[in-house]
């Protein structure tokens, strides 16, 4: 049974970095059949794709976030991470990690999500 | 980017009645080489993560009740709940993956009980 679990600070100050980790159990993150992704949901809004990473470290980012974003993978820990720099209140929301089949990315498994607030 | 537009924003349906949600893409999601539409539907209940319902526009994910069905091709797609149950109250999203890895979601449709 695949499980994904997000972790990280719930409160981040403006201009600082938002760092989250997704811990995966029930499947190897080195499985070449899948991408691993981050999706954000701003308060009361819809879903926005942030970025995706493959087991070999290849990353794909939303162009609007690319300058501030790094997604990385740690196969030894079966985890992948998100680092979003220079955050503002607009980065407040629920952050989900999820899995999708490589090259045909619909998300078949999701974490429960973690709520992050950007505020001083 | 491919823009996904859902309608309506919300709808209220009586128990046992049909609910229909539309999703339109700004470009075709049909790959003529395999005749597949790269369109997925998700259900998100309050306080929960999204749940995959349908992919390839009409293939139900394992465990999804058969009252949920997807149809359409090219740029116009529909999610139908044939007989609404109380547990179907949720927000529904479409998502294109034709442009993988650059993914986009529709704005969501809220389904409520009348």
PDB file of C-alpha atoms in Angstrom:
ATOM      1  CA  UNK A   1       0.000   0.000   0.000  1.00  0.00           C
ATOM      2  CA  UNK A   2       1.648   3.186  -1.213  1.00  0.00           C
ATOM      3  CA  UNK A   3       1.752   6.039   1.284  1.00  0.00           C
ATOM      4  CA  UNK A   4       3.112   9.545   0.898  1.00  0.00           C
ATOM      5  CA  UNK A   5       3.584  11.877   3.841  1.00  0.00           C
ATOM      6  CA  UNK A   6       4.522  15.539   3.695  1.00  0.00           C
ATOM      7  CA  UNK A   7       6.522  17.141   6.491  1.00  0.00           C
ATOM      8  CA  UNK A   8       7.991  20.537   7.189  1.00  0.00           C
ATOM      9  CA  UNK A   9       7.362  23.860   8.940  1.00  0.00           C
ATOM     10  CA  UNK A  10       3.785  25.111   9.013  1.00  0.00           C
ATOM     11  CA  UNK A  11       4.762  28.766   9.339  1.00  0.00           C
ATOM     12  CA  UNK A  12       7.355  30.550   7.214  1.00  0.00           C
ATOM     13  CA  UNK A  13       8.307  34.217   7.286  1.00  0.00           C
ATOM     14  CA  UNK A  14       8.116  36.324   4.126  1.00  0.00           C
ATOM     15  CA  UNK A  15      11.342  36.364   2.094  1.00  0.00           C
ATOM     16  CA  UNK A  16      12.514  33.118   3.702  1.00  0.00           C
ATOM     17  CA  UNK A  17      12.518  29.610   2.243  1.00  0.00           C
ATOM     18  CA  UNK A  18       9.735  27.043   2.402  1.00  0.00           C
ATOM     19  CA  UNK A  19      11.144  23.522   2.662  1.00  0.00           C
ATOM     20  CA  UNK A  20       9.042  20.379   2.598  1.00  0.00           C
ATOM     21  CA  UNK A  21       9.841  16.687   2.399  1.00  0.00           C
ATOM     22  CA  UNK A  22       7.697  13.867   1.098  1.00  0.00           C
ATOM     23  CA  UNK A  23       8.409  10.475   2.624  1.00  0.00           C
ATOM     24  CA  UNK A  24       7.316   7.535   0.515  1.00  0.00           C
ATOM     25  CA  UNK A  25       6.505   4.051   1.780  1.00  0.00           C
ATOM     26  CA  UNK A  26       5.145   1.029  -0.028  1.00  0.00           C
ATOM     27  CA  UNK A  27       7.113   1.690  -3.216  1.00  0.00           C
ATOM     28  CA  UNK A  28      10.657   2.569  -4.133  1.00  0.00           C
ATOM     29  CA  UNK A  29      11.179   6.135  -5.224  1.00  0.00           C
ATOM     30  CA  UNK A  30      13.767   4.685  -7.616  1.00  0.00           C
ATOM     31  CA  UNK A  31      11.009   2.981  -9.559  1.00  0.00           C
ATOM     32  CA  UNK A  32      11.545   4.186 -13.124  1.00  0.00           C
ATOM     33  CA  UNK A  33       7.846   3.844 -13.891  1.00  0.00           C
ATOM     34  CA  UNK A  34       6.898   6.949 -11.932  1.00  0.00           C
ATOM     35  CA  UNK A  35       7.392  10.666 -11.487  1.00  0.00           C
ATOM     36  CA  UNK A  36       7.030  12.292  -8.079  1.00  0.00           C
ATOM     37  CA  UNK A  37       5.353  15.647  -7.864  1.00  0.00           C
ATOM     38  CA  UNK A  38       4.281  18.618  -5.777  1.00  0.00           C
ATOM     39  CA  UNK A  39       0.901  20.317  -6.115  1.00  0.00           C
ATOM     40  CA  UNK A  40      -0.308  23.395  -4.246  1.00  0.00           C
ATOM     41  CA  UNK A  41      -3.791  24.550  -3.301  1.00  0.00           C
ATOM     42  CA  UNK A  42      -4.136  28.163  -2.243  1.00  0.00           C
ATOM     43  CA  UNK A  43      -6.859  28.931   0.333  1.00  0.00           C
ATOM     44  CA  UNK A  44     -10.275  28.405  -1.201  1.00  0.00           C
ATOM     45  CA  UNK A  45      -8.772  27.869  -4.641  1.00  0.00           C
ATOM     46  CA  UNK A  46      -8.031  25.085  -7.058  1.00  0.00           C
ATOM     47  CA  UNK A  47      -5.026  22.879  -7.688  1.00  0.00           C
ATOM     48  CA  UNK A  48      -1.762  24.143  -9.149  1.00  0.00           C
ATOM     49  CA  UNK A  49       1.060  21.914 -10.328  1.00  0.00           C
ATOM     50  CA  UNK A  50       4.387  23.075  -8.873  1.00  0.00           C
ATOM     51  CA  UNK A  51       6.900  20.600 -10.216  1.00  0.00           C
ATOM     52  CA  UNK A  52       7.911  17.001 -10.743  1.00  0.00           C
ATOM     53  CA  UNK A  53      11.047  14.921 -10.342  1.00  0.00           C
ATOM     54  CA  UNK A  54      12.170  11.614 -11.803  1.00  0.00           C
ATOM     55  CA  UNK A  55      14.241   8.997  -9.961  1.00  0.00           C
ATOM     56  CA  UNK A  56      17.372  10.093 -11.810  1.00  0.00           C
ATOM     57  CA  UNK A  57      17.016  13.671 -10.598  1.00  0.00           C
ATOM     58  CA  UNK A  58      15.573  15.199 -13.760  1.00  0.00           C
ATOM     59  CA  UNK A  59      13.176  17.957 -12.760  1.00  0.00           C
ATOM     60  CA  UNK A  60      10.317  19.835 -14.388  1.00  0.00           C
ATOM     61  CA  UNK A  61       9.038  23.062 -12.887  1.00  0.00           C
ATOM     62  CA  UNK A  62       6.114  25.430 -13.330  1.00  0.00           C
ATOM     63  CA  UNK A  63       7.747  28.297 -15.258  1.00  0.00           C
ATOM     64  CA  UNK A  64       6.204  30.869 -12.922  1.00  0.00           C
ATOM     65  CA  UNK A  65       8.044  29.327  -9.950  1.00  0.00           C
ATOM     66  CA  UNK A  66      11.204  28.103 -11.635  1.00  0.00           C
ATOM     67  CA  UNK A  67      13.460  30.942 -10.471  1.00  0.00           C
ATOM     68  CA  UNK A  68      12.603  30.228  -6.807  1.00  0.00           C
ATOM     69  CA  UNK A  69      12.155  26.489  -6.844  1.00  0.00           C
ATOM     70  CA  UNK A  70      14.303  23.413  -6.334  1.00  0.00           C
ATOM     71  CA  UNK A  71      12.977  19.880  -6.132  1.00  0.00           C
ATOM     72  CA  UNK A  72      15.400  17.154  -5.139  1.00  0.00           C
ATOM     73  CA  UNK A  73      15.316  13.431  -4.511  1.00  0.00           C
ATOM     74  CA  UNK A  74      17.059  11.217  -1.963  1.00  0.00           C
ATOM     75  CA  UNK A  75      16.741   7.610  -3.037  1.00  0.00           C
ATOM     76  CA  UNK A  76      18.593   6.352   0.050  1.00  0.00           C
ATOM     77  CA  UNK A  77      15.843   7.773   2.269  1.00  0.00           C
ATOM     78  CA  UNK A  78      13.004   7.173  -0.204  1.00  0.00           C
ATOM     79  CA  UNK A  79      12.141  10.854  -0.031  1.00  0.00           C
ATOM     80  CA  UNK A  80      11.865  13.853  -2.276  1.00  0.00           C
ATOM     81  CA  UNK A  81      11.865  17.479  -1.261  1.00  0.00           C
ATOM     82  CA  UNK A  82      10.744  20.939  -2.258  1.00  0.00           C
ATOM     83  CA  UNK A  83      12.562  24.173  -1.552  1.00  0.00           C
ATOM     84  CA  UNK A  84      10.786  27.409  -2.473  1.00  0.00           C
ATOM     85  CA  UNK A  85      12.815  30.553  -1.855  1.00  0.00           C
ATOM     86  CA  UNK A  86      11.837  34.175  -1.220  1.00  0.00           C
ATOM     87  CA  UNK A  87       8.268  33.298  -0.278  1.00  0.00           C
ATOM     88  CA  UNK A  88       5.416  35.761  -0.018  1.00  0.00           C
ATOM     89  CA  UNK A  89       1.861  35.507   1.284  1.00  0.00           C
ATOM     90  CA  UNK A  90       0.867  34.252  -2.159  1.00  0.00           C
ATOM     91  CA  UNK A  91       2.759  31.025  -1.403  1.00  0.00           C
ATOM     92  CA  UNK A  92       0.400  30.218   1.479  1.00  0.00           C
ATOM     93  CA  UNK A  93      -1.591  27.051   0.921  1.00  0.00           C
ATOM     94  CA  UNK A  94      -1.814  23.313   1.258  1.00  0.00           C
ATOM     95  CA  UNK A  95       1.077  21.490  -0.348  1.00  0.00           C
ATOM     96  CA  UNK A  96       0.552  17.955  -1.601  1.00  0.00           C
ATOM     97  CA  UNK A  97       3.079  15.424  -2.775  1.00  0.00           C
ATOM     98  CA  UNK A  98       1.887  12.809  -5.230  1.00  0.00           C
ATOM     99  CA  UNK A  99       2.928  10.064  -7.645  1.00  0.00           C
ATOM    100  CA  UNK A 100       2.174   9.810 -11.344  1.00  0.00           C
ATOM    101  CA  UNK A 101       3.148   7.406 -14.118  1.00  0.00           C
ATOM    102  CA  UNK A 102       6.190   8.678 -15.941  1.00  0.00           C
ATOM    103  CA  UNK A 103       5.443  10.531 -19.220  1.00  0.00           C
ATOM    104  CA  UNK A 104       1.665  10.308 -18.699  1.00  0.00           C
ATOM    105  CA  UNK A 105       1.348  12.242 -15.498  1.00  0.00           C
ATOM    106  CA  UNK A 106      -2.007  11.856 -13.825  1.00  0.00           C
ATOM    107  CA  UNK A 107      -1.658  11.596 -10.052  1.00  0.00           C
ATOM    108  CA  UNK A 108      -2.773   8.191  -8.798  1.00  0.00           C
ATOM    109  CA  UNK A 109      -1.612   8.554  -5.184  1.00  0.00           C
ATOM    110  CA  UNK A 110      -1.519  11.636  -2.974  1.00  0.00           C
ATOM    111  CA  UNK A 111      -0.230  12.585   0.437  1.00  0.00           C
ATOM    112  CA  UNK A 112      -2.644  14.074   2.961  1.00  0.00           C
ATOM    113  CA  UNK A 113      -1.192  17.525   2.381  1.00  0.00           C
ATOM    114  CA  UNK A 114       0.454  19.990   4.709  1.00  0.00           C
ATOM    115  CA  UNK A 115      -0.807  23.510   5.299  1.00  0.00           C
ATOM    116  CA  UNK A 116       1.870  26.196   5.103  1.00  0.00           C
ATOM    117  CA  UNK A 117       1.276  29.805   6.071  1.00  0.00           C
ATOM    118  CA  UNK A 118       3.610  32.608   5.034  1.00  0.00           C
ATOM    119  CA  UNK A 119       3.373  35.327   7.635  1.00  0.00           C
ATOM    120  CA  UNK A 120       5.601  37.421   9.840  1.00  0.00           C
TER     121      UNK A 120
ATOM    122  CA  UNK B   1       0.289  26.249 -21.469  1.00  0.00           C
ATOM    123  CA  UNK B   2      -2.929  24.352 -22.022  1.00  0.00           C
ATOM    124  CA  UNK B   3      -5.789  26.124 -20.237  1.00  0.00           C
ATOM    125  CA  UNK B   4      -8.512  23.982 -18.711  1.00  0.00           C
ATOM    126  CA  UNK B   5     -11.943  25.558 -18.173  1.00  0.00           C
ATOM    127  CA  UNK B   6     -14.637  23.837 -16.155  1.00  0.00           C
ATOM    128  CA  UNK B   7     -18.345  24.581 -16.013  1.00  0.00           C
ATOM    129  CA  UNK B   8     -20.389  25.182 -14.054  1.00  0.00           C
ATOM    130  CA  UNK B   9     -18.518  26.512 -11.035  1.00  0.00           C
ATOM    131  CA  UNK B  10     -21.057  24.783  -8.827  1.00  0.00           C
ATOM    132  CA  UNK B  11     -24.233  22.764  -9.106  1.00  0.00           C
ATOM    133  CA  UNK B  12     -26.848  21.459  -6.721  1.00  0.00           C
ATOM    134  CA  UNK B  13     -28.316  18.044  -7.454  1.00  0.00           C
ATOM    135  CA  UNK B  14     -30.938  15.966  -5.659  1.00  0.00           C
ATOM    136  CA  UNK B  15     -30.090  12.525  -4.335  1.00  0.00           C
ATOM    137  CA  UNK B  16     -30.420   9.954  -7.086  1.00  0.00           C
ATOM    138  CA  UNK B  17     -30.330  12.549  -9.855  1.00  0.00           C
ATOM    139  CA  UNK B  18     -27.684  12.986 -12.531  1.00  0.00           C
ATOM    140  CA  UNK B  19     -24.806  15.443 -12.202  1.00  0.00           C
ATOM    141  CA  UNK B  20     -22.872  16.600 -15.251  1.00  0.00           C
ATOM    142  CA  UNK B  21     -19.622  18.554 -15.225  1.00  0.00           C
ATOM    143  CA  UNK B  22     -17.945  19.925 -18.329  1.00  0.00           C
ATOM    144  CA  UNK B  23     -14.273  20.546 -18.977  1.00  0.00           C
ATOM    145  CA  UNK B  24     -12.886  22.298 -22.017  1.00  0.00           C
ATOM    146  CA  UNK B  25      -9.211  22.477 -23.013  1.00  0.00           C
ATOM    147  CA  UNK B  26      -7.589  25.256 -25.014  1.00  0.00           C
ATOM    148  CA  UNK B  27      -6.078  22.684 -27.371  1.00  0.00           C
ATOM    149  CA  UNK B  28      -6.820  19.118 -28.292  1.00  0.00           C
ATOM    150  CA  UNK B  29      -5.845  16.456 -25.774  1.00  0.00           C
ATOM    151  CA  UNK B  30      -6.219  13.670 -28.331  1.00  0.00           C
ATOM    152  CA  UNK B  31      -3.060  11.906 -29.469  1.00  0.00           C
ATOM    153  CA  UNK B  32      -3.883  10.561 -32.919  1.00  0.00           C
ATOM    154  CA  UNK B  33      -1.033   8.042 -32.738  1.00  0.00           C
ATOM    155  CA  UNK B  34      -2.777   6.060 -29.995  1.00  0.00           C
ATOM    156  CA  UNK B  35      -6.282   7.555 -30.131  1.00  0.00           C
ATOM    157  CA  UNK B  36      -6.123   8.456 -26.447  1.00  0.00           C
ATOM    158  CA  UNK B  37      -7.268  11.614 -24.710  1.00  0.00           C
ATOM    159  CA  UNK B  38      -4.876  12.777 -22.016  1.00  0.00           C
ATOM    160  CA  UNK B  39      -7.485  13.905 -19.515  1.00  0.00           C
ATOM    161  CA  UNK B  40      -8.041  12.920 -15.869  1.00  0.00           C
ATOM    162  CA  UNK B  41     -10.764  13.665 -13.329  1.00  0.00           C
ATOM    163  CA  UNK B  42     -10.346  13.982  -9.567  1.00  0.00           C
ATOM    164  CA  UNK B  43     -12.703  14.203  -6.621  1.00  0.00           C
ATOM    165  CA  UNK B  44     -11.772  16.254  -3.563  1.00  0.00           C
ATOM    166  CA  UNK B  45     -13.886  16.022  -0.437  1.00  0.00           C
ATOM    167  CA  UNK B  46     -13.609  18.640   2.280  1.00  0.00           C
ATOM    168  CA  UNK B  47     -10.375  18.357   4.233  1.00  0.00           C
ATOM    169  CA  UNK B  48      -9.039  15.548   2.054  1.00  0.00           C
ATOM    170  CA  UNK B  49      -6.530  15.283  -0.773  1.00  0.00           C
ATOM    171  CA  UNK B  50      -7.800  14.795  -4.302  1.00  0.00           C
ATOM    172  CA  UNK B  51      -8.658  11.274  -5.394  1.00  0.00           C
ATOM    173  CA  UNK B  52      -8.135  10.046  -8.939  1.00  0.00           C
ATOM    174  CA  UNK B  53     -11.453   8.991 -10.466  1.00  0.00           C
ATOM    175  CA  UNK B  54     -10.846   8.699 -14.191  1.00  0.00           C
ATOM    176  CA  UNK B  55      -7.909   8.809 -16.607  1.00  0.00           C
ATOM    177  CA  UNK B  56      -7.634   8.564 -20.383  1.00  0.00           C
ATOM    178  CA  UNK B  57     -10.873  10.585 -20.273  1.00  0.00           C
ATOM    179  CA  UNK B  58     -13.028   7.519 -19.640  1.00  0.00           C
ATOM    180  CA  UNK B  59     -11.108   4.817 -17.746  1.00  0.00           C
ATOM    181  CA  UNK B  60     -12.234   4.465 -14.154  1.00  0.00           C
ATOM    182  CA  UNK B  61      -9.574   4.044 -11.525  1.00  0.00           C
ATOM    183  CA  UNK B  62      -9.779   0.837  -9.525  1.00  0.00           C
ATOM    184  CA  UNK B  63     -12.392   1.057  -6.783  1.00  0.00           C
ATOM    185  CA  UNK B  64     -14.313   3.973  -8.291  1.00  0.00           C
ATOM    186  CA  UNK B  65     -18.073   3.294  -8.403  1.00  0.00           C
ATOM    187  CA  UNK B  66     -19.531   2.787 -11.847  1.00  0.00           C
ATOM    188  CA  UNK B  67     -21.953   5.675 -11.363  1.00  0.00           C
ATOM    189  CA  UNK B  68     -18.954   7.850 -12.296  1.00  0.00           C
ATOM    190  CA  UNK B  69     -18.244   8.022 -16.007  1.00  0.00           C
ATOM    191  CA  UNK B  70     -16.122  10.170 -18.255  1.00  0.00           C
ATOM    192  CA  UNK B  71     -16.676  10.993 -21.893  1.00  0.00           C
ATOM    193  CA  UNK B  72     -15.547  13.339 -24.619  1.00  0.00           C
ATOM    194  CA  UNK B  73     -12.654  13.776 -26.976  1.00  0.00           C
ATOM    195  CA  UNK B  74     -10.392  16.454 -28.361  1.00  0.00           C
ATOM    196  CA  UNK B  75     -11.188  19.611 -26.410  1.00  0.00           C
ATOM    197  CA  UNK B  76     -14.530  18.847 -24.784  1.00  0.00           C
ATOM    198  CA  UNK B  77     -15.001  16.425 -21.910  1.00  0.00           C
ATOM    199  CA  UNK B  78     -17.701  15.514 -19.413  1.00  0.00           C
ATOM    200  CA  UNK B  79     -17.801  13.844 -16.023  1.00  0.00           C
ATOM    201  CA  UNK B  80     -21.172  12.312 -15.226  1.00  0.00           C
ATOM    202  CA  UNK B  81     -22.436  11.037 -11.897  1.00  0.00           C
ATOM    203  CA  UNK B  82     -25.418   8.973 -12.945  1.00  0.00           C
ATOM    204  CA  UNK B  83     -27.205   8.833  -9.586  1.00  0.00           C
ATOM    205  CA  UNK B  84     -25.842  11.225  -6.998  1.00  0.00           C
ATOM    206  CA  UNK B  85     -25.159   9.832  -3.547  1.00  0.00           C
ATOM    207  CA  UNK B  86     -24.575  11.874  -0.401  1.00  0.00           C
ATOM    208  CA  UNK B  87     -20.929  10.824  -0.352  1.00  0.00           C
ATOM    209  CA  UNK B  88     -20.402  12.364  -3.789  1.00  0.00           C
ATOM    210  CA  UNK B  89     -20.608  15.905  -2.402  1.00  0.00           C
ATOM    211  CA  UNK B  90     -17.181  17.253  -3.297  1.00  0.00           C
ATOM    212  CA  UNK B  91     -15.211  19.451  -5.634  1.00  0.00           C
ATOM    213  CA  UNK B  92     -14.305  17.858  -8.955  1.00  0.00           C
ATOM    214  CA  UNK B  93     -11.286  18.793 -11.066  1.00  0.00           C
ATOM    215  CA  UNK B  94     -10.162  17.906 -14.548  1.00  0.00           C
ATOM    216  CA  UNK B  95      -6.453  17.800 -15.437  1.00  0.00           C
ATOM    217  CA  UNK B  96      -4.654  17.561 -18.748  1.00  0.00           C
ATOM    218  CA  UNK B  97      -1.508  15.489 -19.039  1.00  0.00           C
ATOM    219  CA  UNK B  98      -1.126  15.796 -22.808  1.00  0.00           C
ATOM    220  CA  UNK B  99       1.598  18.308 -22.128  1.00  0.00           C
ATOM    221  CA  UNK B 100       3.396  16.155 -19.507  1.00  0.00           C
ATOM    222  CA  UNK B 101       5.398  17.231 -17.588  1.00  0.00           C
ATOM    223  CA  UNK B 102       3.690  20.634 -17.750  1.00  0.00           C
ATOM    224  CA  UNK B 103       0.356  19.881 -16.154  1.00  0.00           C
ATOM    225  CA  UNK B 104      -2.711  22.040 -15.696  1.00  0.00           C
ATOM    226  CA  UNK B 105      -5.925  21.609 -13.761  1.00  0.00           C
ATOM    227  CA  UNK B 106      -9.356  23.050 -14.297  1.00  0.00           C
ATOM    228  CA  UNK B 107     -10.718  25.502 -11.764  1.00  0.00           C
ATOM    229  CA  UNK B 108     -12.976  22.970 -10.095  1.00  0.00           C
ATOM    230  CA  UNK B 109     -16.725  22.341  -9.869  1.00  0.00           C
ATOM    231  CA  UNK B 110     -18.480  22.082  -6.521  1.00  0.00           C
ATOM    232  CA  UNK B 111     -21.266  19.494  -6.343  1.00  0.00           C
ATOM    233  CA  UNK B 112     -23.783  20.028  -3.555  1.00  0.00           C
ATOM    234  CA  UNK B 113     -27.042  18.420  -2.509  1.00  0.00           C
ATOM    235  CA  UNK B 114     -30.241  20.170  -3.465  1.00  0.00           C
TER     236      UNK B 114
END
